[in-house]
PDB file of C-alpha atoms in Angstrom:
ATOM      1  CA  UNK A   1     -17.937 -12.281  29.111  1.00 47.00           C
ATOM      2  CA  UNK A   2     -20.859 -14.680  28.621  1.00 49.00           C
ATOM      3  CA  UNK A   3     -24.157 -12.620  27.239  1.00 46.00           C
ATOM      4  CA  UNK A   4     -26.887 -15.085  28.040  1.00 65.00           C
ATOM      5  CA  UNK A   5     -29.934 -12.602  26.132  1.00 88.00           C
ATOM      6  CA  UNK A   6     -29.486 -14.898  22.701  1.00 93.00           C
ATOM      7  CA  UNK A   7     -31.625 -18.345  22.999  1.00 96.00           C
ATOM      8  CA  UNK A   8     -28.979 -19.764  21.051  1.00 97.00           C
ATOM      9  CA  UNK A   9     -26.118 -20.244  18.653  1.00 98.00           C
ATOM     10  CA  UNK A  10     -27.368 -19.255  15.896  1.00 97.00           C
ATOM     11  CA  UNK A  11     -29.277 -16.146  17.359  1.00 97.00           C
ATOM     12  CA  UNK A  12     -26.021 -15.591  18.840  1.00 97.00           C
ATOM     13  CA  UNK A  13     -24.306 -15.347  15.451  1.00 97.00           C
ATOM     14  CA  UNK A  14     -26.882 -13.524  14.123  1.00 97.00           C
ATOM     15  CA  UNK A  15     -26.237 -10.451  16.964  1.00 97.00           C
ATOM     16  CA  UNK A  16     -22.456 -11.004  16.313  1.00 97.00           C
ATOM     17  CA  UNK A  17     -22.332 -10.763  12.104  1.00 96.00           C
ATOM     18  CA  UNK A  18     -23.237  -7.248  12.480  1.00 96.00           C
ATOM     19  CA  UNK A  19     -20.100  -6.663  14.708  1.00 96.00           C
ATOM     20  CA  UNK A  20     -17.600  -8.500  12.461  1.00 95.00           C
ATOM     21  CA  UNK A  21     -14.716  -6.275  11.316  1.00 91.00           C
ATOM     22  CA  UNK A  22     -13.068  -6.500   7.803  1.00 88.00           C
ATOM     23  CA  UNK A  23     -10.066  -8.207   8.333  1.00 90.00           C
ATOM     24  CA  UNK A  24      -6.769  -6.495   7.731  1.00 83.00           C
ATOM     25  CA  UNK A  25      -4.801  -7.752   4.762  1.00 84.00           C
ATOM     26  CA  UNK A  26      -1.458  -8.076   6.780  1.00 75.00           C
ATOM     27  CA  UNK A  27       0.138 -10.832   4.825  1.00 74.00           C
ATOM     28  CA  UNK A  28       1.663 -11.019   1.330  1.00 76.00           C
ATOM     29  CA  UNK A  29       1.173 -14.272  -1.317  1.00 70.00           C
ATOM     30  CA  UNK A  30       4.192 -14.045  -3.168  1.00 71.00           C
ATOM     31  CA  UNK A  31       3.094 -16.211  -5.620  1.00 67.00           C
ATOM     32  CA  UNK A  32      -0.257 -14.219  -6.832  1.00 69.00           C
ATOM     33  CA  UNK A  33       1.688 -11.004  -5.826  1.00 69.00           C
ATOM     34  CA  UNK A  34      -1.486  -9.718  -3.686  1.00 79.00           C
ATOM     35  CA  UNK A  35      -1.757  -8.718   0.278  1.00 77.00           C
ATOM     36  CA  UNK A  36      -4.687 -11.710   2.192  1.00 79.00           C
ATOM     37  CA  UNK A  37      -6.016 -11.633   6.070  1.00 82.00           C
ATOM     38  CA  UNK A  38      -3.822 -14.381   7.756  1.00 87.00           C
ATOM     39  CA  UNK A  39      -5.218 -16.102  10.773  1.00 92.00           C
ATOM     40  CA  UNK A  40      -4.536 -13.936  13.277  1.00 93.00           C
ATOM     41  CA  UNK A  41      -6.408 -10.695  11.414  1.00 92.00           C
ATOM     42  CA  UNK A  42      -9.707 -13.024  10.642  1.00 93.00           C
ATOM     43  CA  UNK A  43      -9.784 -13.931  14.337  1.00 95.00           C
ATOM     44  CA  UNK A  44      -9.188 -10.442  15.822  1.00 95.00           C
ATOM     45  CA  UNK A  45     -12.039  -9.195  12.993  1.00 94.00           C
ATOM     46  CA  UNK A  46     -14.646 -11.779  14.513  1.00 96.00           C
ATOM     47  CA  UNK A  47     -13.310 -13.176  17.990  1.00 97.00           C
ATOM     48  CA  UNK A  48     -14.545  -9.701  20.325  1.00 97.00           C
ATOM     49  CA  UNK A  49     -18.110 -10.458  18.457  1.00 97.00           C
ATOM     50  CA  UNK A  50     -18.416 -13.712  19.078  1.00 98.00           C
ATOM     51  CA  UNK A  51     -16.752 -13.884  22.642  1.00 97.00           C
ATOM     52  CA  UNK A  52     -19.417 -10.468  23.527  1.00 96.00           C
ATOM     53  CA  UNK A  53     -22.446 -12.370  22.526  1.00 96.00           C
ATOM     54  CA  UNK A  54     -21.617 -15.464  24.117  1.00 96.00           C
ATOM     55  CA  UNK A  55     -20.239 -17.669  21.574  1.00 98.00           C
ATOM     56  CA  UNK A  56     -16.553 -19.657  22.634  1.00 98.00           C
ATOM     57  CA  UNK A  57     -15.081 -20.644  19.608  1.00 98.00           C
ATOM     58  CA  UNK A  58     -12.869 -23.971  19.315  1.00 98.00           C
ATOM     59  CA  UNK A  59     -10.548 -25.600  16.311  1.00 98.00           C
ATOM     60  CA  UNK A  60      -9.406 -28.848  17.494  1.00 98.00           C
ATOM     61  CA  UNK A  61      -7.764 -31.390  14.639  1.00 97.00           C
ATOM     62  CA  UNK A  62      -9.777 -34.393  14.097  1.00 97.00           C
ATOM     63  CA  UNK A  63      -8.242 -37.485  13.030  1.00 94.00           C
ATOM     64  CA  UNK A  64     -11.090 -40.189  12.366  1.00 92.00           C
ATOM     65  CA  UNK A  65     -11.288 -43.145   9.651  1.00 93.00           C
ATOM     66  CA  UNK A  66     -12.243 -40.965   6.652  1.00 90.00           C
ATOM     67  CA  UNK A  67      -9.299 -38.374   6.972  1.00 90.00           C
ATOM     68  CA  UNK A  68      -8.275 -35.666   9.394  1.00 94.00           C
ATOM     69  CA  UNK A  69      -9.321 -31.963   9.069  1.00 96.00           C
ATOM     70  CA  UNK A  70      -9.982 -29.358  11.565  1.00 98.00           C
ATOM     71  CA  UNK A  71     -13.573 -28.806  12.784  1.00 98.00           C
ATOM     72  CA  UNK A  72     -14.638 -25.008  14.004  1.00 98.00           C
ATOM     73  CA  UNK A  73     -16.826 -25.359  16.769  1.00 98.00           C
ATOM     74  CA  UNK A  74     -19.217 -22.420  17.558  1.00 98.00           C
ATOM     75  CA  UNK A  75     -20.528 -23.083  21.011  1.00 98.00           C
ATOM     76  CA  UNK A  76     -22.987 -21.185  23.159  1.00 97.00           C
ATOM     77  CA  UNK A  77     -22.737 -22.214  26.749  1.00 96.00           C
ATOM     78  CA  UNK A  78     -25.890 -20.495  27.662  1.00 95.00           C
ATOM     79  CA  UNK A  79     -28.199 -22.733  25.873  1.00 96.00           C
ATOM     80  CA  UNK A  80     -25.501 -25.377  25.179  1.00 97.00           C
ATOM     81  CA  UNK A  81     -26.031 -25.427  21.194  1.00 98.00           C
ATOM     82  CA  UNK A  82     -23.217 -25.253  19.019  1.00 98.00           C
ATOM     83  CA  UNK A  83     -22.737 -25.396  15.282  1.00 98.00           C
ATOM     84  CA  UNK A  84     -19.646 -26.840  13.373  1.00 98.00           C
ATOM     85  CA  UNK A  85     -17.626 -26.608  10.457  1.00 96.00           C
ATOM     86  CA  UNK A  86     -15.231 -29.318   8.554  1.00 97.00           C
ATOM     87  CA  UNK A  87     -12.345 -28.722   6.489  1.00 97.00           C
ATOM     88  CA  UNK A  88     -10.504 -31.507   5.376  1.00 96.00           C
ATOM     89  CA  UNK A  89      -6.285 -31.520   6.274  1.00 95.00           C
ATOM     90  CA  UNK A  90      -4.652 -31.788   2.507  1.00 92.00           C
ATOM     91  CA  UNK A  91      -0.824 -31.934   3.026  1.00 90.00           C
ATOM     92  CA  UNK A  92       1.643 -33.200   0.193  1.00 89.00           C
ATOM     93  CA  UNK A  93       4.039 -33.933   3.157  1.00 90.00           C
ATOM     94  CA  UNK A  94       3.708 -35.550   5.908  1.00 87.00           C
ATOM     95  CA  UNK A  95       6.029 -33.800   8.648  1.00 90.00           C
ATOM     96  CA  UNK A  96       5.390 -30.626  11.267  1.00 92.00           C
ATOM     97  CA  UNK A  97       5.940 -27.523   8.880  1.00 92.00           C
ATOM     98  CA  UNK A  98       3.051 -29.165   6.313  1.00 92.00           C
ATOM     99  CA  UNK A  99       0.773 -30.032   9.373  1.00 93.00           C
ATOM    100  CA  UNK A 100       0.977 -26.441  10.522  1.00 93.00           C
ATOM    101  CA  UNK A 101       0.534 -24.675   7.369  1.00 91.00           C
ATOM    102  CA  UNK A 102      -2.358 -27.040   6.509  1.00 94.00           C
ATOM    103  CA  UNK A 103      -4.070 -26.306  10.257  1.00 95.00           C
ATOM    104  CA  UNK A 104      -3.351 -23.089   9.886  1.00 94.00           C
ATOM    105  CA  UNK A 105      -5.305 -22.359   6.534  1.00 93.00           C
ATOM    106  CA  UNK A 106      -7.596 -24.854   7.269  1.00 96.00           C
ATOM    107  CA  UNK A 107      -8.419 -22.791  10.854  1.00 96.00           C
ATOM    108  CA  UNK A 108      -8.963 -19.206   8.571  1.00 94.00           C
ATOM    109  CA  UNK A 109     -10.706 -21.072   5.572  1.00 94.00           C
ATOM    110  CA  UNK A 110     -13.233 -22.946   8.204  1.00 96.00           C
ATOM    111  CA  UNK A 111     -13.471 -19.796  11.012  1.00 96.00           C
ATOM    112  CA  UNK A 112     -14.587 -17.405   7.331  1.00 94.00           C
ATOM    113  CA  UNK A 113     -17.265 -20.314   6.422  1.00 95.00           C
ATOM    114  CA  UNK A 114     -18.729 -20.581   9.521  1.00 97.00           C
ATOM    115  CA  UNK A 115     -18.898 -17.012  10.510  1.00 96.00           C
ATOM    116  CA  UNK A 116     -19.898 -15.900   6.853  1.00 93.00           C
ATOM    117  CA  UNK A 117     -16.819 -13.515   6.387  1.00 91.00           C
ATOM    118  CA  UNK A 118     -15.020 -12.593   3.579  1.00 81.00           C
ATOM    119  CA  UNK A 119     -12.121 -11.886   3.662  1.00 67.00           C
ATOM    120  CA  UNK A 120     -10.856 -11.009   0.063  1.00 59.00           C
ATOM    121  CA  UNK A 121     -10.105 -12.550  -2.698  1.00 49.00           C
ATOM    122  CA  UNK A 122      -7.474 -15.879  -3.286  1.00 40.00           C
ATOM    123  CA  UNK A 123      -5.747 -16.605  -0.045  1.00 41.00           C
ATOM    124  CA  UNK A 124      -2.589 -16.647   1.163  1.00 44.00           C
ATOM    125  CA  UNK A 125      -0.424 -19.343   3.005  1.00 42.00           C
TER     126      UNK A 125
END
């Protein structure tokens, strides 16, 4: 559903922060020995917000000149504004299973920036 009563992004954001759900800490870090929101609790605590007052969200990798990360688009359609957020790709190797992981964290860590959520202390894998 697109809501088209914001003016833009960031009013859009605004309506949705209220909505935001603590995320569920559904994971375990072995190595700090403490339960984290992985990425599929952040986005089901903020997705239904966003998505209800008209915000798409996006997490494409970038590869450019100056190093590859993945950028978390906020976009609102209805005024065509969006708002985005960089996090750099640090992987020791350089195969699949180390570009996932990276993506993967690098999705929550930049989806909790832009949104503003927090999601608990030290993270998780």
């Amino acid at each position: 559903m697109t809501d088209t009563k914001h003016k833009d992004v960031w009013a859009a954001l605004l309506a949705a922060q209220p909505e935001f759900k603590a995320p569920e800490k559904n994971a375990e870090n072995t190595h700090f020995k403490n339960r984290y929101a992985d990425l599929q609790s952040v986005l089901k605590a903020v997705l239904p917000p966003l998505n209800n007052n008209g915000i798409v969200l996006s997490q494409p990798i970038v590869v450019s000149d100056i190093g590859n990360f993945v950028r978390t688009i906020l976009k609102h359609p209805a005024s065509d504004t969006e708002m985005h957020e960089d996090v750099p790709l640090l992987m020791g190797k350089q195969d699949m299973q180390q570009l996932k992981s990276a993506s993967t964290y690098a999705r929550r860590i930049g989806l909790e920036n832009i949104t503003g959520l927090a999601s608990g202390e030290r993270g998780g894998n």
